[in-house]
CSV table of C-alpha atoms and ligand atoms in Angstrom, one decimal:
chain,number,residue,atom,x,y,z
A,1,UNK,CA,0.0,0.4,-0.1
A,2,UNK,CA,1.6,3.7,-1.5
A,3,UNK,CA,0.8,5.6,1.5
A,4,UNK,CA,1.1,9.8,1.8
A,5,UNK,CA,-0.2,12.8,3.1
A,6,UNK,CA,-2.9,15.1,1.2
A,7,UNK,CA,-2.6,18.7,2.7
A,8,UNK,CA,-5.1,21.3,2.4
A,9,UNK,CA,-4.3,24.7,2.3
A,10,UNK,CA,-5.3,26.9,4.5
A,11,UNK,CA,-6.2,30.7,5.1
A,12,UNK,CA,-3.7,31.3,2.2
A,13,UNK,CA,-5.3,30.4,-0.3
A,14,UNK,CA,-7.0,33.9,-0.1
A,15,UNK,CA,-4.5,36.0,0.0
A,16,UNK,CA,-4.5,36.9,-4.0
A,17,UNK,CA,-0.6,38.0,-5.4
A,18,UNK,CA,1.4,37.3,-2.6
A,19,UNK,CA,-0.6,33.4,-2.8
A,20,UNK,CA,2.9,31.9,-4.8
A,21,UNK,CA,5.6,33.9,-1.6
A,22,UNK,CA,2.7,31.9,1.2
A,23,UNK,CA,3.0,28.5,-1.1
A,24,UNK,CA,6.7,28.7,-1.5
A,25,UNK,CA,7.2,29.1,2.3
A,26,UNK,CA,4.9,26.8,3.4
A,27,UNK,CA,6.5,23.6,1.0
A,28,UNK,CA,9.8,25.0,2.7
A,29,UNK,CA,9.2,24.4,6.4
A,30,UNK,CA,7.2,21.0,5.9
A,31,UNK,CA,10.1,20.1,3.7
A,32,UNK,CA,12.8,21.3,6.7
A,33,UNK,CA,10.0,19.7,9.6
A,34,UNK,CA,9.9,16.5,7.8
A,35,UNK,CA,13.8,15.9,7.4
A,36,UNK,CA,15.0,14.1,10.1
A,37,UNK,CA,12.6,12.0,9.4
A,38,UNK,CA,13.5,10.5,6.1
A,39,UNK,CA,13.0,11.1,2.2
A,40,UNK,CA,9.7,12.8,1.3
A,41,UNK,CA,8.8,13.9,-2.2
A,42,UNK,CA,6.5,17.0,-1.7
A,43,UNK,CA,4.3,18.9,-4.4
A,44,UNK,CA,1.6,21.0,-5.0
A,45,UNK,CA,-1.2,21.1,-7.3
A,46,UNK,CA,-5.0,22.5,-7.2
A,47,UNK,CA,-4.6,23.9,-3.3
A,48,UNK,CA,-2.9,20.3,-2.3
A,49,UNK,CA,0.2,19.4,-1.4
A,50,UNK,CA,1.0,15.9,-1.8
A,51,UNK,CA,3.6,14.3,0.8
A,52,UNK,CA,5.0,10.8,-0.3
A,53,UNK,CA,8.1,8.9,1.8
A,54,UNK,CA,9.9,8.0,-0.5
A,55,UNK,CA,11.2,5.1,1.9
A,56,UNK,CA,9.2,2.5,3.7
A,57,UNK,CA,10.4,2.9,6.8
A,58,UNK,CA,9.4,6.4,7.1
A,59,UNK,CA,7.1,6.6,10.6
A,60,UNK,CA,4.2,8.2,9.0
A,61,UNK,CA,2.8,8.9,12.4
A,62,UNK,CA,5.6,11.3,13.5
A,63,UNK,CA,5.4,13.1,9.7
A,64,UNK,CA,1.5,13.4,10.3
A,65,UNK,CA,2.0,14.5,14.1
A,66,UNK,CA,4.9,17.3,12.7
A,67,UNK,CA,2.3,18.4,10.0
A,68,UNK,CA,-0.2,18.9,12.5
A,69,UNK,CA,1.9,21.5,14.1
A,70,UNK,CA,2.8,23.5,11.1
A,71,UNK,CA,1.1,26.8,9.8
A,72,UNK,CA,-0.6,27.7,6.8
A,73,UNK,CA,-2.7,23.8,6.9
A,74,UNK,CA,-6.0,24.2,7.6
A,75,UNK,CA,-6.9,20.1,7.8
A,76,UNK,CA,-5.3,16.9,6.3
A,77,UNK,CA,-5.7,13.3,5.5
A,78,UNK,CA,-3.5,10.2,6.0
A,79,UNK,CA,-4.5,8.6,2.7
A,80,UNK,CA,-3.6,5.8,0.1
A,81,UNK,CA,-3.0,6.3,-3.4
A,82,UNK,CA,-4.2,3.8,-5.9
A,83,UNK,CA,-4.2,4.0,-9.7
A,84,UNK,CA,-7.3,5.1,-11.3
A,85,UNK,CA,-9.4,2.4,-12.1
A,86,UNK,CA,-13.3,1.4,-10.1
A,87,UNK,CA,-11.8,-2.0,-8.8
A,88,UNK,CA,-8.1,-1.0,-6.8
A,89,UNK,CA,-10.5,2.0,-5.8
A,90,UNK,CA,-12.7,-0.6,-4.2
A,91,UNK,CA,-10.0,-2.8,-2.7
A,92,UNK,CA,-7.8,-0.4,-1.5
A,93,UNK,CA,-10.1,1.5,0.3
A,94,UNK,CA,-11.7,-1.8,2.0
A,95,UNK,CA,-8.2,-2.6,3.2
A,96,UNK,CA,-6.5,1.2,3.6
A,97,UNK,CA,-10.0,1.6,6.2
A,98,UNK,CA,-10.3,-1.9,7.3
A,99,UNK,CA,-10.1,-0.9,10.9
A,100,UNK,CA,-12.1,1.6,10.8
A,101,UNK,CA,-14.8,0.4,9.1
A,102,UNK,CA,-15.0,-3.0,11.8
A,103,UNK,CA,-15.5,-0.9,14.4
A,104,UNK,CA,-18.2,1.0,12.5
A,105,UNK,CA,-21.7,0.5,12.1
A,106,UNK,CA,-22.6,2.8,9.7
A,107,UNK,CA,-20.7,4.5,6.9
A,108,UNK,CA,-21.1,6.6,3.3
A,109,UNK,CA,-18.6,7.7,0.8
A,110,UNK,CA,-17.7,11.0,-0.7
A,111,UNK,CA,-16.2,11.2,-3.6
A,112,UNK,CA,-14.3,14.1,-6.1
A,113,UNK,CA,-13.1,14.1,-8.9
A,114,UNK,CA,-11.0,16.3,-10.8
A,115,UNK,CA,-9.7,14.6,-13.5
A,116,UNK,CA,-13.2,15.0,-15.9
A,117,UNK,CA,-11.3,12.4,-18.2
A,118,UNK,CA,-12.6,9.3,-15.7
A,119,UNK,CA,-15.4,7.4,-17.1
A,120,UNK,CA,-17.7,7.8,-13.6
A,121,UNK,CA,-19.1,10.9,-12.3
A,122,UNK,CA,-18.5,11.7,-8.1
A,123,UNK,CA,-21.6,10.1,-7.6
A,124,UNK,CA,-21.7,7.5,-9.7
A,125,UNK,CA,-17.4,6.8,-7.9
A,126,UNK,CA,-19.4,7.0,-4.3
A,127,UNK,CA,-22.3,4.4,-5.2
A,128,UNK,CA,-19.7,1.5,-6.4
A,129,UNK,CA,-17.1,2.1,-4.0
A,130,UNK,CA,-20.0,1.8,-1.2
A,131,UNK,CA,-21.5,-1.0,-2.8
A,132,UNK,CA,-18.6,-2.7,-3.0
A,133,UNK,CA,-17.6,-1.9,0.9
A,134,UNK,CA,-21.3,-3.0,2.0
A,135,UNK,CA,-20.1,-6.7,0.3
A,136,UNK,CA,-17.2,-6.9,2.0
A,137,UNK,CA,-18.4,-5.4,5.6
A,138,UNK,CA,-22.0,-6.8,6.0
A,139,UNK,CA,-22.6,-5.6,9.3
A,140,UNK,CA,-22.6,-1.8,7.7
A,141,UNK,CA,-24.8,0.1,6.8
A,142,UNK,CA,-25.1,3.3,5.1
A,143,UNK,CA,-26.3,6.4,6.8
A,144,UNK,CA,-26.0,10.2,4.6
A,145,UNK,CA,-27.1,12.2,7.8
A,146,UNK,CA,-24.3,10.9,10.3
A,147,UNK,CA,-22.4,7.8,9.5
A,148,UNK,CA,-19.5,6.9,12.1
A,149,UNK,CA,-17.3,7.4,9.4
A,150,UNK,CA,-16.8,8.8,6.2
A,151,UNK,CA,-15.1,6.8,3.4
A,152,UNK,CA,-12.9,10.0,1.4
A,153,UNK,CA,-12.4,9.0,-2.3
A,154,UNK,CA,-10.4,11.3,-4.8
A,155,UNK,CA,-9.4,11.4,-8.7
A,156,UNK,CA,-7.1,13.6,-9.7
A,157,UNK,CA,-4.5,13.8,-12.5
A,158,UNK,CA,-1.9,11.4,-11.4
A,159,UNK,CA,-3.9,9.2,-9.2
A,160,UNK,CA,-6.7,8.2,-7.0
A,161,UNK,CA,-6.8,8.3,-3.8
A,162,UNK,CA,-8.8,6.7,-0.4
A,163,UNK,CA,-8.7,8.6,2.9
A,164,UNK,CA,-10.9,8.5,6.1
A,165,UNK,CA,-11.7,12.0,7.9
A,166,UNK,CA,-9.8,14.7,7.3
A,167,UNK,CA,-7.4,15.7,10.3
A,168,UNK,CA,-7.8,19.3,12.0
A,169,UNK,CA,-4.7,21.3,10.5
A,170,UNK,CA,-3.1,24.3,12.9
A,171,UNK,CA,-4.7,27.3,11.4
A,172,UNK,CA,-2.8,30.5,11.0
A,173,UNK,CA,-0.6,31.4,7.6
A,174,UNK,CA,3.3,30.2,6.8
A,175,UNK,CA,5.9,31.0,9.4
A,176,UNK,CA,8.6,32.8,7.5
A,177,UNK,CA,5.7,35.4,5.4
A,178,UNK,CA,5.3,37.6,8.7
A,179,UNK,CA,8.5,39.0,9.4
A,180,UNK,CA,10.8,38.6,12.7
A,181,UNK,CA,10.0,39.0,16.4
A,182,UNK,CA,11.7,39.1,19.5
A,183,UNK,CA,9.8,37.4,22.4
A,184,UNK,CA,10.3,37.6,25.9
A,185,UNK,CA,10.6,34.8,27.4
A,186,UNK,CA,10.0,33.5,31.2
A,187,UNK,CA,9.8,30.3,32.5
A,188,UNK,CA,5.5,31.0,33.4
A,189,UNK,CA,2.7,30.3,31.8
A,190,UNK,CA,1.5,32.5,29.3
A,191,UNK,CA,4.8,34.0,27.3
A,192,UNK,CA,5.4,30.6,25.7
A,193,UNK,CA,1.5,31.1,25.2
A,194,UNK,CA,2.5,34.8,23.6
A,195,UNK,CA,5.1,32.9,21.3
A,196,UNK,CA,2.9,30.3,19.6
A,197,UNK,CA,0.2,33.0,19.1
A,198,UNK,CA,2.2,35.2,17.2
A,199,UNK,CA,4.1,31.9,15.2
A,200,UNK,CA,0.9,31.2,14.1
A,201,UNK,CA,0.4,34.7,12.2
A,202,UNK,CA,3.5,34.0,10.1
A,203,UNK,CA,5.8,35.3,12.1
A,204,UNK,CA,9.4,33.8,12.9
A,205,UNK,CA,10.7,34.1,16.4
A,206,UNK,CA,14.5,35.6,18.4
A,207,UNK,CA,14.1,34.9,22.0
A,208,UNK,CA,15.0,36.8,24.7
A,209,UNK,CA,15.2,35.2,28.7
A,210,UNK,CA,16.7,37.9,31.6
A,211,UNK,CA,18.2,35.2,34.3
A,212,UNK,CA,19.5,36.5,37.2
A,213,UNK,CA,22.0,34.1,38.5
A,214,UNK,CA,22.3,32.9,41.4
A,215,UNK,CA,19.0,34.4,42.4
A,216,UNK,CA,17.9,32.2,39.8
A,217,UNK,CA,19.1,28.2,38.8
A,218,UNK,CA,20.5,26.7,35.9
A,219,UNK,CA,17.8,24.9,36.1
A,220,UNK,CA,15.4,27.5,35.5
A,221,UNK,CA,17.2,28.7,32.6
A,222,UNK,CA,17.1,25.1,31.4
A,223,UNK,CA,13.2,25.2,31.6
A,224,UNK,CA,12.9,28.1,29.3
A,225,UNK,CA,14.8,25.9,26.9
A,226,UNK,CA,12.4,23.1,27.0
A,227,UNK,CA,9.6,25.8,26.8
A,228,UNK,CA,10.9,27.0,23.6
A,229,UNK,CA,11.6,23.7,22.1
A,230,UNK,CA,8.3,22.9,22.9
A,231,UNK,CA,7.2,26.1,21.0
A,232,UNK,CA,9.3,25.4,18.2
A,233,UNK,CA,7.6,22.5,17.0
A,234,UNK,CA,5.7,24.7,15.8
A,235,UNK,CA,7.7,28.4,15.2
A,236,UNK,CA,10.3,26.4,13.6
A,237,UNK,CA,14.0,26.8,15.3
A,238,UNK,CA,15.5,29.7,16.8
A,239,UNK,CA,18.1,31.9,19.0
A,240,UNK,CA,17.6,32.2,22.3
A,241,UNK,CA,19.6,34.8,24.0
A,242,UNK,CA,20.2,34.9,27.7
A,243,UNK,CA,20.6,38.0,29.3
A,244,UNK,CA,23.0,38.4,33.0
A,245,UNK,CA,20.6,40.0,34.9
A,246,UNK,CA,21.9,40.1,38.2
A,247,UNK,CA,23.7,43.6,38.2
A,248,UNK,CA,20.8,45.7,36.8
A,249,UNK,CA,18.4,44.4,39.7
A,250,UNK,CA,21.0,45.0,42.6
A,251,UNK,CA,21.4,48.4,41.2
A,252,UNK,CA,17.7,48.9,41.3
A,253,UNK,CA,16.8,47.5,44.7
A,254,UNK,CA,20.1,49.2,46.0
A,255,UNK,CA,19.3,53.1,44.4
A,256,UNK,CA,15.8,53.1,43.4
A,257,UNK,CA,12.4,53.1,46.2
A,258,UNK,CA,11.0,49.7,46.5
A,259,UNK,CA,7.6,50.2,45.0
A,260,UNK,CA,9.5,51.2,42.0
A,261,UNK,CA,11.0,47.7,41.4
A,262,UNK,CA,9.3,45.8,39.2
A,263,UNK,CA,8.7,48.7,37.2
A,264,UNK,CA,11.9,50.0,36.7
A,265,UNK,CA,13.2,46.3,36.1
A,266,UNK,CA,10.4,45.6,33.3
A,267,UNK,CA,12.0,49.0,31.4
A,268,UNK,CA,15.2,47.5,31.6
A,269,UNK,CA,13.6,44.3,30.0
A,270,UNK,CA,12.6,46.3,27.0
A,271,UNK,CA,15.4,48.5,26.6
A,272,UNK,CA,17.7,45.9,26.3
A,273,UNK,CA,15.0,43.7,24.5
A,274,UNK,CA,14.5,46.1,21.8
A,275,UNK,CA,18.8,46.9,21.2
A,276,UNK,CA,18.9,42.8,20.8
A,277,UNK,CA,15.8,42.2,18.6
A,278,UNK,CA,17.4,46.0,16.0
A,279,UNK,CA,20.5,43.3,16.0
A,280,UNK,CA,18.4,40.5,15.1
A,281,UNK,CA,17.1,42.5,12.3
A,282,UNK,CA,13.1,41.4,14.0
A,283,UNK,CA,10.5,44.2,13.6
A,284,UNK,CA,8.5,44.2,17.2
A,285,UNK,CA,8.5,42.5,20.4
A,286,UNK,CA,6.4,40.2,22.0
A,287,UNK,CA,5.2,39.3,26.1
A,288,UNK,CA,3.2,37.7,27.6
A,289,UNK,CA,1.4,40.3,29.2
A,290,UNK,CA,-2.2,40.0,30.0
A,291,UNK,CA,-4.5,43.6,31.0
A,292,UNK,CA,-4.5,43.7,35.1
A,293,UNK,CA,-3.1,39.6,35.8
A,294,UNK,CA,-0.4,41.9,38.0
A,295,UNK,CA,0.6,45.1,39.5
A,296,UNK,CA,3.1,44.9,36.5
A,297,UNK,CA,0.8,44.8,33.8
A,298,UNK,CA,-2.2,47.5,34.8
A,299,UNK,CA,-2.9,50.7,31.7
A,300,UNK,CA,-0.4,52.8,33.9
A,301,UNK,CA,2.3,50.6,33.8
A,302,UNK,CA,2.3,49.1,30.8
A,303,UNK,CA,2.2,52.8,29.0
A,304,UNK,CA,5.3,53.0,30.8
A,305,UNK,CA,7.2,49.9,30.2
A,306,UNK,CA,6.3,50.8,26.9
A,307,UNK,CA,7.6,53.9,26.8
A,308,UNK,CA,11.6,52.0,27.2
A,309,UNK,CA,10.6,50.3,23.7
A,310,UNK,CA,11.2,51.8,20.2
A,311,UNK,CA,9.7,48.8,18.2
A,312,UNK,CA,6.2,48.3,18.4
A,313,UNK,CA,4.9,45.6,21.4
A,314,UNK,CA,2.8,42.8,21.2
A,315,UNK,CA,0.7,41.8,24.0
A,316,UNK,CA,-1.5,38.8,22.3
A,317,UNK,CA,-2.8,38.1,25.9
A,318,UNK,CA,-4.0,41.4,26.6
A,319,UNK,CA,-7.8,40.6,26.2
A,320,UNK,CA,-7.5,37.0,27.4
A,321,UNK,CA,-8.3,35.5,31.4
A,322,UNK,CA,-5.9,32.8,32.7
A,323,UNK,CA,-8.1,29.7,32.3
A,324,UNK,CA,-8.0,30.6,28.5
A,325,UNK,CA,-4.7,31.1,28.4
A,326,UNK,CA,-4.5,27.7,30.0
A,327,UNK,CA,-6.3,26.5,27.0
A,328,UNK,CA,-4.1,27.1,24.8
A,329,UNK,CA,-0.9,26.2,27.2
A,330,UNK,CA,-3.0,22.6,27.5
A,331,UNK,CA,-3.1,22.3,23.7
A,332,UNK,CA,0.1,23.3,22.5
A,333,UNK,CA,1.4,21.1,25.2
A,334,UNK,CA,3.5,23.7,27.5
A,335,UNK,CA,1.2,23.5,30.1
A,336,UNK,CA,2.6,20.9,32.5
A,337,UNK,CA,6.1,22.1,32.1
A,338,UNK,CA,4.9,25.8,32.4
A,339,UNK,CA,4.1,24.8,35.8
A,340,UNK,CA,7.1,23.0,37.2
A,341,UNK,CA,8.1,25.3,39.8
A,342,UNK,CA,11.2,27.5,39.4
A,343,UNK,CA,12.2,30.5,40.1
A,344,UNK,CA,11.9,33.3,37.9
A,345,UNK,CA,13.8,37.1,38.1
A,346,UNK,CA,10.6,38.8,38.7
A,347,UNK,CA,9.7,36.7,41.2
A,348,UNK,CA,12.8,37.3,42.9
A,349,UNK,CA,12.4,40.8,43.6
A,350,UNK,CA,9.1,41.3,43.8
A,351,UNK,CA,8.6,44.2,46.1
A,352,UNK,CA,5.9,44.4,48.8
A,353,UNK,CA,4.0,46.8,47.6
A,354,UNK,CA,4.5,47.5,44.1
A,355,UNK,CA,2.9,50.8,42.7
A,356,UNK,CA,-0.1,49.8,40.2
A,357,UNK,CA,0.1,52.9,38.6
A,358,UNK,CA,2.8,54.3,38.0
A,359,UNK,CA,3.5,57.9,37.0
A,360,UNK,CA,6.2,57.9,34.2
A,361,UNK,CA,7.9,61.3,35.4
A,362,UNK,CA,8.9,59.3,39.0
A,363,UNK,CA,9.7,56.3,37.2
A,364,UNK,CA,12.3,58.2,34.5
A,365,UNK,CA,13.3,60.3,37.8
A,366,UNK,CA,14.1,57.5,39.7
A,367,UNK,CA,15.9,55.5,36.5
A,368,UNK,CA,18.2,58.6,36.9
A,369,UNK,CA,19.8,57.5,39.9
A,370,UNK,CA,21.3,55.0,37.7
A,371,UNK,CA,24.4,54.3,35.0
A,372,UNK,CA,21.0,53.2,32.3
A,373,UNK,CA,23.7,53.3,29.3
A,374,UNK,CA,26.5,51.4,31.0
A,375,UNK,CA,24.6,48.4,32.8
A,376,UNK,CA,22.5,47.6,29.1
A,377,UNK,CA,25.6,48.1,27.2
A,378,UNK,CA,27.2,45.9,29.8
A,379,UNK,CA,24.4,42.8,29.8
A,380,UNK,CA,24.0,43.1,25.7
A,381,UNK,CA,28.4,42.7,26.1
A,382,UNK,CA,27.8,39.5,28.3
A,383,UNK,CA,25.2,37.8,26.5
A,384,UNK,CA,25.3,34.2,25.2
A,385,UNK,CA,23.0,32.7,22.3
A,386,UNK,CA,22.2,28.9,21.2
A,387,UNK,CA,20.1,27.7,19.0
A,388,UNK,CA,16.7,26.0,20.2
A,389,UNK,CA,14.9,23.1,18.1
A,390,UNK,CA,15.1,20.6,15.1
B,1,LIG,P1,4.3,34.9,32.2
B,1,LIG,O1,3.1,33.4,32.8
B,1,LIG,O2,5.2,34.7,31.1
B,1,LIG,O3,6.1,34.3,33.0
B,1,LIG,P2,3.7,36.8,34.0
B,1,LIG,O4,2.2,36.5,34.3
B,1,LIG,O5,4.3,35.5,35.0
B,1,LIG,O6,3.9,36.2,32.4
B,1,LIG,P3,4.9,38.7,34.8
B,1,LIG,O7,6.3,37.6,35.5
B,1,LIG,O8,4.6,40.0,35.2
B,1,LIG,O9,3.8,37.9,34.2
B,1,LIG,O10,6.0,38.7,33.3
B,1,LIG,C1,5.1,39.4,32.0
B,1,LIG,C2,6.4,39.3,30.8
B,1,LIG,O11,7.3,40.2,30.5
B,1,LIG,C3,5.9,37.5,30.4
B,1,LIG,O12,4.7,37.2,29.3
B,1,LIG,C4,7.5,37.9,29.2
B,1,LIG,O13,7.2,38.4,28.5
B,1,LIG,C5,7.7,38.9,30.0
B,1,LIG,N1,9.1,38.2,31.2
B,1,LIG,C6,9.2,37.9,32.5
B,1,LIG,N2,10.0,37.4,33.0
B,1,LIG,C7,11.4,37.5,32.3
B,1,LIG,C8,12.3,37.1,31.8
B,1,LIG,N3,13.0,36.3,33.2
B,1,LIG,N4,12.2,36.6,30.5
B,1,LIG,C9,12.4,37.6,29.7
B,1,LIG,N5,11.1,37.6,30.0
B,1,LIG,C10,10.0,37.8,30.8
B,2,LIG,MG1,6.5,35.1,34.9
């Protein structure tokens, strides 16, 4: 049996002139994500991408799992290719979908014929296949409204394909078509979800993490790497910068009013991230902030942090509740890692009574107490980076 995966394109089908770029980027992303699994032939025809393994050893379950995480795909099906001949189509349907049909009580056949030279039209293909399956699986009956199993038959230019229920794709648009942005990543629940949301809109990612050893541990940093590895299954490979933040935090603690610690720290994060992002050709910053979630995420606090960044700051979670964010974290597989209990530099230096309505004028005055430009330069100079993801 010749198994392959048929992919239906997502939103990009609508994109007019940009369509070619979108398709090319998606094909490149699929090739890249599947490369380590073996050799595949990947081609596009009539808004469908055909992914055919060139080696019988290829793990098709794993290939399907990887494809389910590539943005720009509306739906996909594991299918079996056969010749454009009704006997072959019927036999292939019975053999390839035998487990599903064995376990079902009702079914129907849906057919599509894009090769108009094929002698039977779609209803006739469905009728012939249905008849054959009823003979082979006498316990089955046909139900056109609510069948347990839908058998799909597609007769196309190069061959005929049989498959069961299509699986939902990751949606969105292909990563690489939406520019590049820097995600400020902590080990928490929110920022990995924010990263995923922008990758879904076609954005390539660079990650920036602030670490404060010895207040924060190597294990806390490793957790961030593991979170980014999970995100990279959707976003593709990325750089992760680790920024040494200890000295800046200690200086803030020594010289500034305690109730402004958090806001000052966040402004430093923004200025440093902005510089790294520009250096890395990013067009925006991304954070996992959600309005009102904590003291540093009130409208006034966000205004003070925003002021420190020149690039646009995307906050895709701004209007979401924690329960909604958790639901996405579970869906994309970051939840279990995010809830591991490790310290973050933000939580190590939390003031007892943070100012929830900071006024920019006073924040800037407090900042004047520090040699900000030198501290930032030193932090950027001592940054390290690694590459994360396959
Ligand atoms: P998260 O769940 O992402 O940690 P949070 O709800 O804990 O977010 P904060 O700790 O106030 O909120 O952080 C707000 C945002 O600031 C985070 O979503 C992230 O984008 C960024 N951030 C926080 N800590 C760090 C860090 N150590 N390194 C890089 N960015 C950080
Ligand atoms: Mg956090």
